[in-house]
Every structure is written in C-alpha cells, then in structure tokens.
PDB file of C-alpha atoms in Angstrom:
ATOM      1  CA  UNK A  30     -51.041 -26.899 -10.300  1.00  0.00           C
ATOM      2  CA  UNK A  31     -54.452 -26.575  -9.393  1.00  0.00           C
ATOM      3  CA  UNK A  32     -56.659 -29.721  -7.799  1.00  0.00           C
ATOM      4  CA  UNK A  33     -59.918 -30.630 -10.068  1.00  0.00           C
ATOM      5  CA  UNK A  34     -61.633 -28.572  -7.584  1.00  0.00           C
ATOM      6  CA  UNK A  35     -59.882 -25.712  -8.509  1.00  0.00           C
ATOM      7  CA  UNK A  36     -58.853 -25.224  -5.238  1.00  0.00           C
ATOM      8  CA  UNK A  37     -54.569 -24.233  -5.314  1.00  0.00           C
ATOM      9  CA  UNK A  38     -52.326 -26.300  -4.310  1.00  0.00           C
ATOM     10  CA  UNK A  39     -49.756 -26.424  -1.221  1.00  0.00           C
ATOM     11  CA  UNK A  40     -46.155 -27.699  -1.412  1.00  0.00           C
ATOM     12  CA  UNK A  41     -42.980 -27.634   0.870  1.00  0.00           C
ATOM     13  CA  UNK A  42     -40.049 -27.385  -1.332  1.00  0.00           C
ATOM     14  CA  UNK A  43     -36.056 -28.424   0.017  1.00  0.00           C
ATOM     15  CA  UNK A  44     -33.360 -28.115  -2.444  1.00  0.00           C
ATOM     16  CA  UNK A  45     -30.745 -30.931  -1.247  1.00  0.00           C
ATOM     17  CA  UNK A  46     -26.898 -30.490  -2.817  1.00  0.00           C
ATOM     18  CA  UNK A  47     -25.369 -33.089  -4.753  1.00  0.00           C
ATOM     19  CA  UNK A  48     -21.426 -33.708  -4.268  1.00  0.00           C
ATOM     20  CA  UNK A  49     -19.013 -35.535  -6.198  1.00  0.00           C
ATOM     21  CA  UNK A  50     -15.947 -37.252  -4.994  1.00  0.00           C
ATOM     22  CA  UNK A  51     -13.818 -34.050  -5.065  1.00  0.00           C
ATOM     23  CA  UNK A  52     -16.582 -32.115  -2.519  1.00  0.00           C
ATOM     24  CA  UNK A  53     -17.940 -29.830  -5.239  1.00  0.00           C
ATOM     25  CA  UNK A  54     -21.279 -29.114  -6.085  1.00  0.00           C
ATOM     26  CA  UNK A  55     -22.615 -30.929  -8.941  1.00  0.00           C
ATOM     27  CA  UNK A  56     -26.146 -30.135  -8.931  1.00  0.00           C
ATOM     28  CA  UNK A  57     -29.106 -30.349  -6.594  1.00  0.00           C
ATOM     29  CA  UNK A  58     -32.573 -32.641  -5.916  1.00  0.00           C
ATOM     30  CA  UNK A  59     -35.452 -31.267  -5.397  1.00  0.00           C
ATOM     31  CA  UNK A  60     -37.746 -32.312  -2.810  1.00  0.00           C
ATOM     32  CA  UNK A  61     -41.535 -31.469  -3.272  1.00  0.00           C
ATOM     33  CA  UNK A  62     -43.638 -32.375  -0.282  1.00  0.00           C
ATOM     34  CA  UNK A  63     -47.385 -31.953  -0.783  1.00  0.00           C
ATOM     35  CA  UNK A  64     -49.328 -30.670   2.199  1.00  0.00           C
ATOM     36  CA  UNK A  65     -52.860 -29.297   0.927  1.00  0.00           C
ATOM     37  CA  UNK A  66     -54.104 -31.618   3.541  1.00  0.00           C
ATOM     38  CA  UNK A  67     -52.325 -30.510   5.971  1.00  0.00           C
ATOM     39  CA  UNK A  68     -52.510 -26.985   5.311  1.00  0.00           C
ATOM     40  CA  UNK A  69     -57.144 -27.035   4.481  1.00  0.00           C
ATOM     41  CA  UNK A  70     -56.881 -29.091   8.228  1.00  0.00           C
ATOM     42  CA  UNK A  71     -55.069 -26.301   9.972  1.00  0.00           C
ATOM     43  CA  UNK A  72     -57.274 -23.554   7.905  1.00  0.00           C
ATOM     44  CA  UNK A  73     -60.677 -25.306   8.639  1.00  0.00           C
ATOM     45  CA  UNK A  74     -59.839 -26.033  12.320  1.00  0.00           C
ATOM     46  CA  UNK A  75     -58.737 -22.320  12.785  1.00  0.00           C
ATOM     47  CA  UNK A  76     -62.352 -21.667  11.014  1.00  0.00           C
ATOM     48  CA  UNK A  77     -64.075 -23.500  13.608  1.00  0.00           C
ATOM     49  CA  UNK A  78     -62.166 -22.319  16.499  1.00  0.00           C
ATOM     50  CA  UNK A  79     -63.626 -18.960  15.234  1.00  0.00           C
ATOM     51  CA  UNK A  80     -67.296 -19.648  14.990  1.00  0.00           C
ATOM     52  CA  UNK A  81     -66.777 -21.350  18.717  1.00  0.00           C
ATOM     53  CA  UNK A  82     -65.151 -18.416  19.815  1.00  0.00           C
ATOM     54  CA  UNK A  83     -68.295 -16.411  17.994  1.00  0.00           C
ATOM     55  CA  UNK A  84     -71.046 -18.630  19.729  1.00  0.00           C
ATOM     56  CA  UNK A  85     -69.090 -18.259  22.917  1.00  0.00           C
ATOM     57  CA  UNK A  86     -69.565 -14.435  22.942  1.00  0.00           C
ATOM     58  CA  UNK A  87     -73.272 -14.581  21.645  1.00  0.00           C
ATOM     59  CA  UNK A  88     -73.640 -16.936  25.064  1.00  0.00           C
ATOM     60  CA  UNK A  89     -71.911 -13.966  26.901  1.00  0.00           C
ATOM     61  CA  UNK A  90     -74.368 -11.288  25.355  1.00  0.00           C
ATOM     62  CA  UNK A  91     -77.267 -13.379  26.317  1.00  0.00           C
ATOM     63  CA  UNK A  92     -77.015 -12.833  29.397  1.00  0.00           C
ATOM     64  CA  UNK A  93     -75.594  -9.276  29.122  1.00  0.00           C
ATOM     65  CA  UNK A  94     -78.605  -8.294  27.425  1.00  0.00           C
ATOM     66  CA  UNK A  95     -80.904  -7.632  30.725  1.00  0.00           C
ATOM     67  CA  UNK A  96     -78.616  -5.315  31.969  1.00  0.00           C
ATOM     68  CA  UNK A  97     -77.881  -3.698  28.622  1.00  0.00           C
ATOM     69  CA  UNK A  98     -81.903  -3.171  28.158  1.00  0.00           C
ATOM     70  CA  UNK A  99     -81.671  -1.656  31.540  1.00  0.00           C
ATOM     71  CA  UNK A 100     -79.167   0.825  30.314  1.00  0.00           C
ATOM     72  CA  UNK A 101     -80.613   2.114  27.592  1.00  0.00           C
ATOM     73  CA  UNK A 102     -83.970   2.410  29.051  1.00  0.00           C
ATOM     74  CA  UNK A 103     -82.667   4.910  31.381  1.00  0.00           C
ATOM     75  CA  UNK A 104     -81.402   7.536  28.793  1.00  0.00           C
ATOM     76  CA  UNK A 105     -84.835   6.808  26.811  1.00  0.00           C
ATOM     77  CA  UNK A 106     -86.905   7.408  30.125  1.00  0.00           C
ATOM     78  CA  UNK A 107     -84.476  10.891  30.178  1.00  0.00           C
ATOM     79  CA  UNK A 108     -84.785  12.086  26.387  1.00  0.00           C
ATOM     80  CA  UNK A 109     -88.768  11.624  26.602  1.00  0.00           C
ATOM     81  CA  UNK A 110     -89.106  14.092  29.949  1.00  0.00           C
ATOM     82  CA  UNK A 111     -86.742  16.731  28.286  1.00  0.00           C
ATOM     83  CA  UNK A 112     -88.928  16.110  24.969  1.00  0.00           C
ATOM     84  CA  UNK A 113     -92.281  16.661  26.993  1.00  0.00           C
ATOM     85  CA  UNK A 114     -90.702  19.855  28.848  1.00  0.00           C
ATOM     86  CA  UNK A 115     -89.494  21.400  25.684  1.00  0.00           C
ATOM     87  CA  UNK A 116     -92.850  20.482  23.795  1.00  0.00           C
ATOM     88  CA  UNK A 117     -94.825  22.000  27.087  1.00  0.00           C
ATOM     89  CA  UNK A 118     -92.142  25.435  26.948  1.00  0.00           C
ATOM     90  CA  UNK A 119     -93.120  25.641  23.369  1.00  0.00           C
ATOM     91  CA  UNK A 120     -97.056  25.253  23.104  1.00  0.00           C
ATOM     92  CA  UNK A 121     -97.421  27.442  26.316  1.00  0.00           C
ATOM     93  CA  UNK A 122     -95.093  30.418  25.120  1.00  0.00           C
ATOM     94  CA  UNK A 123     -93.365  30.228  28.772  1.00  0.00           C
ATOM     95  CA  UNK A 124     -89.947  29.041  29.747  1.00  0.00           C
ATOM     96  CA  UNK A 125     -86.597  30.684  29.108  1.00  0.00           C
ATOM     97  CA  UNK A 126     -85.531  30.220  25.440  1.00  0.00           C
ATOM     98  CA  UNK A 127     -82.039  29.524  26.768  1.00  0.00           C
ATOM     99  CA  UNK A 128     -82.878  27.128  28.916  1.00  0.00           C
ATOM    100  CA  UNK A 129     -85.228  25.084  26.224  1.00  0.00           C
ATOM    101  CA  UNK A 130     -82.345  24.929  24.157  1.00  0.00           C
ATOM    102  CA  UNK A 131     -80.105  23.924  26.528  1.00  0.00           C
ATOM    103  CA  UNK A 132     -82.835  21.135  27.313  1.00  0.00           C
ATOM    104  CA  UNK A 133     -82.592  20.040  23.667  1.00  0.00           C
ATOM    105  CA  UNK A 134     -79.107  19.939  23.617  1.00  0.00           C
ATOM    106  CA  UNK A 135     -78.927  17.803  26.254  1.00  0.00           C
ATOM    107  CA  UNK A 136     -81.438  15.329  24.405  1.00  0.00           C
ATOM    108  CA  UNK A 137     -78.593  15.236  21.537  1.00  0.00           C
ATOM    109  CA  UNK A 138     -75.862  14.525  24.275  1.00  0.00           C
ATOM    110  CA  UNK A 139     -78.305  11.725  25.785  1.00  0.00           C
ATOM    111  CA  UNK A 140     -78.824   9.861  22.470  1.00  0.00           C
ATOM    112  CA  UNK A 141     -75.459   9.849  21.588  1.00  0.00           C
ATOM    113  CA  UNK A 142     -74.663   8.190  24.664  1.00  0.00           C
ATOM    114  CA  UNK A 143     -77.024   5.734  23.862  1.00  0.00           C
ATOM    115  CA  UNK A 144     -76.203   4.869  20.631  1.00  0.00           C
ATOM    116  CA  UNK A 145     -72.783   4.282  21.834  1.00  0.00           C
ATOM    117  CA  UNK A 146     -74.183   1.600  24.425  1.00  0.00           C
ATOM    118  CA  UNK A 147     -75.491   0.228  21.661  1.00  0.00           C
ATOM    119  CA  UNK A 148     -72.999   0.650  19.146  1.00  0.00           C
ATOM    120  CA  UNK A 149     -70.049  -1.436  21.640  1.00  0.00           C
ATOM    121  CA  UNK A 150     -72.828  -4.573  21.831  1.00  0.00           C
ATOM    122  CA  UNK A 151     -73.046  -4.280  18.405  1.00  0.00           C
ATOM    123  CA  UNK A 152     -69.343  -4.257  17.354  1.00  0.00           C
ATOM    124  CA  UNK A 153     -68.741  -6.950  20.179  1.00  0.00           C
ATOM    125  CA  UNK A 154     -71.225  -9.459  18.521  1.00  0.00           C
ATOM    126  CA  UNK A 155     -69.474  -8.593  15.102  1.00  0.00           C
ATOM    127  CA  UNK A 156     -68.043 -12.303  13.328  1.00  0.00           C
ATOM    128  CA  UNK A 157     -64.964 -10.355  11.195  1.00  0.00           C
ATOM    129  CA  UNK A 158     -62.216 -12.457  12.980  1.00  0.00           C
ATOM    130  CA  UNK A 159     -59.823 -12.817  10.244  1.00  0.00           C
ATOM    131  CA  UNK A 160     -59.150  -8.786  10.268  1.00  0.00           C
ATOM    132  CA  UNK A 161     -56.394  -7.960  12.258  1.00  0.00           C
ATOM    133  CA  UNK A 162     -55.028  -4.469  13.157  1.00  0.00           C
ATOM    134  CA  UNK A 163     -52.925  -2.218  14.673  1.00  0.00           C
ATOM    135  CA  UNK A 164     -54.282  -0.421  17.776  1.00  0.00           C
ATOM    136  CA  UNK A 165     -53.421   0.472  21.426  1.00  0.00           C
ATOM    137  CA  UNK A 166     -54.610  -2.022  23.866  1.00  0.00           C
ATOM    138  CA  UNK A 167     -55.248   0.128  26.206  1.00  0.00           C
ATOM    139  CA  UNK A 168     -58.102   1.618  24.248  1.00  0.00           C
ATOM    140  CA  UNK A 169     -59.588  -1.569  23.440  1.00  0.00           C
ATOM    141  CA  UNK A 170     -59.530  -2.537  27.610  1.00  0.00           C
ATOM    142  CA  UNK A 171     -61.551   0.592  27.974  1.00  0.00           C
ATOM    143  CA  UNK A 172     -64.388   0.216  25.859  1.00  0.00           C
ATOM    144  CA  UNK A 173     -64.648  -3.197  26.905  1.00  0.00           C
ATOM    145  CA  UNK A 174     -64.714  -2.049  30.447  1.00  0.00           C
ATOM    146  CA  UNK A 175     -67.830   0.360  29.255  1.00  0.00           C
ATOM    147  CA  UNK A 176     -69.221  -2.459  27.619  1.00  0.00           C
ATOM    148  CA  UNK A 177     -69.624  -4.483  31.223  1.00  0.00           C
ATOM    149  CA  UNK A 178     -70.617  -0.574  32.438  1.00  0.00           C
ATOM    150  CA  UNK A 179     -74.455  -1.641  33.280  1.00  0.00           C
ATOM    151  CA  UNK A 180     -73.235  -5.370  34.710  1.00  0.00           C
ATOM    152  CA  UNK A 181     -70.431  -4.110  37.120  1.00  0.00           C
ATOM    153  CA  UNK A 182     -73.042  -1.646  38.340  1.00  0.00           C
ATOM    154  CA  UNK A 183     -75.066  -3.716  39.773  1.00  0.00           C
ATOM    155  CA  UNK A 184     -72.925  -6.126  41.122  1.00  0.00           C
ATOM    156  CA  UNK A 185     -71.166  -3.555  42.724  1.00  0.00           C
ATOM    157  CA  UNK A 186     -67.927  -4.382  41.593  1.00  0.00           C
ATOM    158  CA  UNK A 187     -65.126  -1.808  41.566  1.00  0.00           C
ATOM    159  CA  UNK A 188     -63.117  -1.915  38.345  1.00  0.00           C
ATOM    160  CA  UNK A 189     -59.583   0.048  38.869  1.00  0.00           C
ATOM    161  CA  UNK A 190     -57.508   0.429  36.037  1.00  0.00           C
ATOM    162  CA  UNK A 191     -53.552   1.022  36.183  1.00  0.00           C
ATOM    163  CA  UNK A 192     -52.709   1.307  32.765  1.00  0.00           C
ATOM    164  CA  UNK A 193     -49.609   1.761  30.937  1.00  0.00           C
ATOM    165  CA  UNK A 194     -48.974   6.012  29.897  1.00  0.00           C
ATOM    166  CA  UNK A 195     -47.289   4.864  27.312  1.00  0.00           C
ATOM    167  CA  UNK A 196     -49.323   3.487  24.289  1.00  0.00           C
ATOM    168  CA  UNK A 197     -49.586  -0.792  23.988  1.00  0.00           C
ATOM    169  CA  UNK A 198     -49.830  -1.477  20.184  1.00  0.00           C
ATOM    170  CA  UNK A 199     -50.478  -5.072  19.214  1.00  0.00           C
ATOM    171  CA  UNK A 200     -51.038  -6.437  15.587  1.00  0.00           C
ATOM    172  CA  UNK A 201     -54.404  -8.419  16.352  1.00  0.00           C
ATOM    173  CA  UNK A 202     -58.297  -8.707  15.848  1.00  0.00           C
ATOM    174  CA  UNK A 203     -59.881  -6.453  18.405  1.00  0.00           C
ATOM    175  CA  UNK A 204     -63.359  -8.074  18.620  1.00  0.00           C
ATOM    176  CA  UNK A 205     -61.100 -11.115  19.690  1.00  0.00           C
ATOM    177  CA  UNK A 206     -59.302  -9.444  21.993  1.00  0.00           C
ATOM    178  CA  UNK A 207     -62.054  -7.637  23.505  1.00  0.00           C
ATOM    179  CA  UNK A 208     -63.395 -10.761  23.674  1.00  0.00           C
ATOM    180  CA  UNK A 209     -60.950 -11.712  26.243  1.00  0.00           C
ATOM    181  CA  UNK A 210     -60.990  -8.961  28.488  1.00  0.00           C
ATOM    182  CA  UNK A 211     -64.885  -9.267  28.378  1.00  0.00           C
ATOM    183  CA  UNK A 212     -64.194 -12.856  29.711  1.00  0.00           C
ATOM    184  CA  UNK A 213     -61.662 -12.475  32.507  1.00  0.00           C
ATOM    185  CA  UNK A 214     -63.569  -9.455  33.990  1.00  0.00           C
ATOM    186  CA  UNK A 215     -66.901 -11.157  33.839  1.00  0.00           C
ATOM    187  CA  UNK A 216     -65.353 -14.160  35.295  1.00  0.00           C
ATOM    188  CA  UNK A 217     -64.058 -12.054  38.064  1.00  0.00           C
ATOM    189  CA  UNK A 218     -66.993 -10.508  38.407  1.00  0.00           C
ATOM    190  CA  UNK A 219     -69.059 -13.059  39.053  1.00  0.00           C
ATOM    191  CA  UNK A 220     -66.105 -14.839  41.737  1.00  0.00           C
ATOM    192  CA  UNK A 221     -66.692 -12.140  44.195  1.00  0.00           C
ATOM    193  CA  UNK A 222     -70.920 -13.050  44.352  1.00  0.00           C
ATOM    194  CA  UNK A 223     -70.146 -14.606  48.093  1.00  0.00           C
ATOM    195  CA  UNK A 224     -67.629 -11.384  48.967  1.00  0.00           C
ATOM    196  CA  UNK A 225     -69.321  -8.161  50.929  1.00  0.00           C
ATOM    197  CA  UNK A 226     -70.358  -5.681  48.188  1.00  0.00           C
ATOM    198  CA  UNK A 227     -68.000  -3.345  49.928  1.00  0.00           C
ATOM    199  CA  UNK A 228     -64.837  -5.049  49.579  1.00  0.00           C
ATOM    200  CA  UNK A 229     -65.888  -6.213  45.170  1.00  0.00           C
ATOM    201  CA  UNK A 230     -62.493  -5.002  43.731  1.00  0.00           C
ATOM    202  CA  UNK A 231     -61.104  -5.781  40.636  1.00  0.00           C
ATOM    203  CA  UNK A 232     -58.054  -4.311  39.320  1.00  0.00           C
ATOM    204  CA  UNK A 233     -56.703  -4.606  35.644  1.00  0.00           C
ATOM    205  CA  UNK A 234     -52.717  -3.835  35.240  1.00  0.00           C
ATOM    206  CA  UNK A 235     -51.451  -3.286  31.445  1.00  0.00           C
ATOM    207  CA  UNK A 236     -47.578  -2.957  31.248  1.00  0.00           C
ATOM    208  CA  UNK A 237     -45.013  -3.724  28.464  1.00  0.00           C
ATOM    209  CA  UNK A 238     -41.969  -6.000  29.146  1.00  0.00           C
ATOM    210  CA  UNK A 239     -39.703  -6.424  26.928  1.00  0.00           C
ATOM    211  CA  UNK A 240     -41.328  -5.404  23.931  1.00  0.00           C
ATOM    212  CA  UNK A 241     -44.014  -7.908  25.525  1.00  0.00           C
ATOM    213  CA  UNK A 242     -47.394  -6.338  26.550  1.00  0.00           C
ATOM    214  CA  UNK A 243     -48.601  -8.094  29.459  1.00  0.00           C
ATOM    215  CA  UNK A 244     -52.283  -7.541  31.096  1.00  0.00           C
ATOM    216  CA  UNK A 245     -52.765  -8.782  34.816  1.00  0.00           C
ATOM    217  CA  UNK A 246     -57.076  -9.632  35.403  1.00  0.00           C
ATOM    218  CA  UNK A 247     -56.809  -9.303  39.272  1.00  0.00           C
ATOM    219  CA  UNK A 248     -59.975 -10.052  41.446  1.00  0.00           C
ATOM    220  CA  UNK A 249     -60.433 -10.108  45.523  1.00  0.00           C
ATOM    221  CA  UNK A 250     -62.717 -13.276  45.523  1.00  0.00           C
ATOM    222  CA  UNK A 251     -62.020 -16.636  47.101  1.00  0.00           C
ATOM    223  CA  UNK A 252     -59.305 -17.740  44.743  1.00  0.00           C
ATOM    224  CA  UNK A 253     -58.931 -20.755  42.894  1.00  0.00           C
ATOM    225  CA  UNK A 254     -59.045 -24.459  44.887  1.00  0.00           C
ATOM    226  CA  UNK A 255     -55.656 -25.984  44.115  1.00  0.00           C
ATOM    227  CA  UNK A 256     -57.482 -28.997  42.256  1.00  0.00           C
ATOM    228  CA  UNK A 257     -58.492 -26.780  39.702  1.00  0.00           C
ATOM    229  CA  UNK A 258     -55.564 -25.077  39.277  1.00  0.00           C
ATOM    230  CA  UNK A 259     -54.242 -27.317  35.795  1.00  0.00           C
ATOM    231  CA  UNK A 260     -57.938 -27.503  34.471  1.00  0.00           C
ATOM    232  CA  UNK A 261     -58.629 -24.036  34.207  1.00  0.00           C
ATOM    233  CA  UNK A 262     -58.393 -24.197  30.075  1.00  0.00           C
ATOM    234  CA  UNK A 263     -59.275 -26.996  29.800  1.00  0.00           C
ATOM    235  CA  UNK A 264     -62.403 -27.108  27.257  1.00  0.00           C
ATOM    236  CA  UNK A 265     -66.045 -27.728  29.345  1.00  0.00           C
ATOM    237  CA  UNK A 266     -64.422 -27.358  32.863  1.00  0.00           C
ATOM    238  CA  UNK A 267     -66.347 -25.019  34.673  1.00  0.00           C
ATOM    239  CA  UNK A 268     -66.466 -24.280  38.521  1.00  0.00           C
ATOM    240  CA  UNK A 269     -69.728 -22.279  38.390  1.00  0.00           C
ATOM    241  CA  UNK A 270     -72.935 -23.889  38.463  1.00  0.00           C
ATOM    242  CA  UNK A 271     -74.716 -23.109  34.889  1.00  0.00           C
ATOM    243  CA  UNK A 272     -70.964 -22.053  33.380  1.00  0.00           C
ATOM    244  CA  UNK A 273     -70.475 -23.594  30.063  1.00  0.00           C
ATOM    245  CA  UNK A 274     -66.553 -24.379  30.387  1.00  0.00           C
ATOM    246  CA  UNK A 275     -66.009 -22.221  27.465  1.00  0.00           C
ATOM    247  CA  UNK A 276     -64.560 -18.814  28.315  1.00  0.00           C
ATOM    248  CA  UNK A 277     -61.247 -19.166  28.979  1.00  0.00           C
ATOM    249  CA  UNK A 278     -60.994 -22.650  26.906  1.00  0.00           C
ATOM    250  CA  UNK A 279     -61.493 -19.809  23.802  1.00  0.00           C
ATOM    251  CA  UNK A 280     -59.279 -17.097  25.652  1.00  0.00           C
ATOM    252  CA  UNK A 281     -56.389 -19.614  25.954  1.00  0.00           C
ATOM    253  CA  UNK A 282     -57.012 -20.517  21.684  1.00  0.00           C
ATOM    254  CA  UNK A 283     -57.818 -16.866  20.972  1.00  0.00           C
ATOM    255  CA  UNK A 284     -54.212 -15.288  22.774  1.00  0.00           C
ATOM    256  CA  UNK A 285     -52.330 -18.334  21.381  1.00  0.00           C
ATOM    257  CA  UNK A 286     -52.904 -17.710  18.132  1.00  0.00           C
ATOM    258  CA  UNK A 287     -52.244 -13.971  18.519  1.00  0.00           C
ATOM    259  CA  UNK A 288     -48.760 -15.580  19.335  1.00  0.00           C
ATOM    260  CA  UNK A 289     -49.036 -14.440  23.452  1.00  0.00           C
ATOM    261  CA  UNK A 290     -49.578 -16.471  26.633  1.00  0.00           C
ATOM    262  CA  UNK A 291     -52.514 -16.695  28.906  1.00  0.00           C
ATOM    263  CA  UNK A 292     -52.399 -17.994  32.086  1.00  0.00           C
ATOM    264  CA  UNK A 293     -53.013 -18.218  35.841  1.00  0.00           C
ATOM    265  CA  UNK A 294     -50.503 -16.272  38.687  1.00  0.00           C
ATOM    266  CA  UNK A 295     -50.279 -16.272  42.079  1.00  0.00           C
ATOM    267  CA  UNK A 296     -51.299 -13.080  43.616  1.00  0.00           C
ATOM    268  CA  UNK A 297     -50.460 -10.948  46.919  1.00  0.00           C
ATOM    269  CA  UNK A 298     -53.548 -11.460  48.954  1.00  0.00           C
ATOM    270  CA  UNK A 299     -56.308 -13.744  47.978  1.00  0.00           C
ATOM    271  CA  UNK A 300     -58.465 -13.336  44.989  1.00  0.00           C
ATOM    272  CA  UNK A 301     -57.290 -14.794  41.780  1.00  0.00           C
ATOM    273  CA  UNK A 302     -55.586 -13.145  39.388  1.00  0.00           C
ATOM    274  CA  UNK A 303     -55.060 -14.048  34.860  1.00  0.00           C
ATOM    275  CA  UNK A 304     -52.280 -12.640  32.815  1.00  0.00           C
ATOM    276  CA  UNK A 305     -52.093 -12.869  29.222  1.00  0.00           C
ATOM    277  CA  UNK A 306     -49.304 -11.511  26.950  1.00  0.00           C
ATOM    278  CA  UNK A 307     -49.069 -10.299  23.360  1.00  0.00           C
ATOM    279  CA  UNK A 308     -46.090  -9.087  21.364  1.00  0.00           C
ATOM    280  CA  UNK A 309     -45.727  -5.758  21.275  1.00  0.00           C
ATOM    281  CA  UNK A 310     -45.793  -3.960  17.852  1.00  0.00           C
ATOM    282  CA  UNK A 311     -41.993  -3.069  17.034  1.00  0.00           C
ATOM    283  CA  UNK A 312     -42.645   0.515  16.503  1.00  0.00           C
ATOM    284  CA  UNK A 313     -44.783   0.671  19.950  1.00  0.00           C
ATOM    285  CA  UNK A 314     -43.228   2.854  22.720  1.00  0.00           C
ATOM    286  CA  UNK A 315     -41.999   1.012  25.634  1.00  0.00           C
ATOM    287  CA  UNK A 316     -43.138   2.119  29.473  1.00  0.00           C
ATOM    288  CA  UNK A 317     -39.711   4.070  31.130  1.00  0.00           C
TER     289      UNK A 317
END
C-alpha cells in the first residue's frame, strides 16, 4: 500500500510450509518483511555516491581546463589565417580557385575537430549516471584517451594502447566509466613528473577473460611505497601534495557497483600498474 507520502512501499515476502503429523502440506504462512527503509537508504546513498563521483570529475576538469583552452585556441588561431587568406584571394581576384576552396575546406575539417574537443569535455562533465548501456569498451578508452590529448602532450607522456581486436561490450554508464579511465591515466600521468621525459610511458592493456573484461592502467613511475599499498581506496588518502584523496576512492565505488573489481597489481619492472574488471556482456565476442 502506499505510505501517506505517497511514496510505494517495499516488502520481502517468504512463504514458509505448514506440515501436519503425517508430513503433508497443510497450508503455508506468510512472512511480510518491510524494508522501505532499508531500500530509500541504499537508493539515497547510491544518489550521493553519484553527485560525489560528479563533483569529483568537475575537480578533474578544473584543472583540465588550461590545457583544453590551449587546444582549442590552436585550431581557432588556424581557421582565422585560412579565413584571412581566402577573404584576401577573394577581394584581390588572385589565387587559384582550387586552392581557395581547398583552403575553405580545410576550415570545415578544422572546426569539426574542434567542436569535437569540445564536445568530449562536454559529455564528460554530463550528470546522467543512472543510464546505463551497451557499448564496446574499447571505444569508450579511446575517446577518453583524446580527451587527456592536450594534457599528455605536454607532459610528454607516451600513451600505448594494446587493445583487445575483438569487441569488449559491458552493460554500464559510460560517463562513469570514462570517468575511470580519465582517473587512472591522469594519476599515472602525473606519477612519472620526477621520471626523464624520455622514458614517460604508459601503457593501457584491455583483454577479456572469461567472459570477464579486464583493463590493466600500467605506468613507468616510481611505484607505490609498500605503506600505501592497503590505503590506496581508501576515501581522502592521497600521496600527492594538493590531491584530494578522491579519485580512485570513486573508481573503487564506481566499478563496484558496475559489479567488477578494481585494484592494485604487481608489475614487471617498476612503475605501478591498476586493473579493474567488468562482466562482459553475454553476447560479446571473446579474444581467441
């Protein structure tokens, strides 16, 4: 029945057999548990573990937004010369029509590329969490890697990818998930600041495992100090100097709740190196 406040009702319901002497049936009790509590508690703490996850990544476009601005005032600084060649071609009568057009087809290409800069900070600031979807994970580990285009750049970090040929589909919400891989690759990113800008690798592995899909962060930094190896998650604890403690606190609630695992592995060399799992969509195809 529905609660004065009109809000519905939640109940856990266990049918319990009744014998008589002989063994037989005779009936059943009903028992009716009510958990609305229960059930508004785990909806509004899910609700807030969203908007934390939300102010987390408006934290991480903050400071993403110098190098963004950087990036889009490049192809701006391009379309405006082409503009003022094309405009000079066409008040003069000189110039090669071909060649005007070809200018002014290249203006088209350049805004397009920027609106697409601008269109992945857009969609990664977006606060529809509750939509989930089916898509390839791979794809989603690309744009975010084009997201973090401008920011690798000039940290001159190499990102290598060694992706799976074979398509990754998970049932999940992909600003969350981009969310993550925004995280770990930032975070490995910034590890390598005291490594030679030569040697700033960091290599991202996607793989499926029984009907698992499993993504290996991998970074050539100075590694993790064995004290902080259990504290990693752990809400506010942060090894960097102005870090808020946040990012992989939210990862960790973000993949859980996706039903996968996130966590910390040893790796070859040093460096450090995150892997996170998600279940694998049953009609997904499977690496050979």
């Amino acid at each position: 029945l529905p609660l004065p406040d009109r809000q519905e009702t939640c109940a856990h319901v266990r049918y319990v057999p009744h014998f008589n002497m002989d063994s037989q049936v005779r009936g059943f009790f009903v028992l009716i548990t009510d958990i609305t509590k229960r059930k508004r508690a785990e909806s509004l703490l899910q609700k807030r573990e969203y908007e934390l996850a939300h102010a987390v990544r408006l934290n991480r476009m903050g400071e993403m937004v110098a190098e963004i601005t950087h990036e889009i005032s490049q192809p701006l600084f391009a379309i405006s010369n082409f503009a003022k060649a094309c405009t000079t071609c066409l008040e003069n009568g000189t110039g090669d029509t071909m060649e005007t057009i070809g200018w002014i087809r290249r203006i088209d290409d350049i805004a397009t590329m920027a609106s697409a800069i601008l269109n992945r900070a857009k969609n990664y600031l977006t606060d529809k969490e509750f939509a989930r979807s089916t898509f390839d994970l791979n794809d989603v580990l690309n744009e975010s890697v084009e997201l973090l285009g401008s920011d690798t750049r000039r940290r001159h970090v190499n990102v290598q990818l060694v992706c799976s040929k074979s398509r990754l589909d998970v049932s999940a919400g992909r600003v969350q998930i981009q969310q993550v891989f925004v995280n770990l690759i930032r975070n490995a990113c910034e590890a390598m600041e005291d490594v030679s800008e030569v040697d700033r690798h960091v290599t991202i592995h996607t793989s499926c495992k029984d009907d698992v899909v499993e993504v290996i962060v991998e970074d050539n930094g100075p590694g993790i100090a064995p004290d902080s190896a259990n504290k990693l998650f752990s809400t506010f604890f942060t090894t960097k100097k102005n870090g808020m403690g946040m990012g992989l606190a939210v990862c960790r609630s973000i993949i859980e709740d996706h039903g996968g695992t996130i966590d910390s592995v040893p790796t070859t060399g040093h460096g450090a190196a995150f892997r996170f799992t998600l279940p694998l969509v049953l009609d997904g195809v499977r690496d050979e």
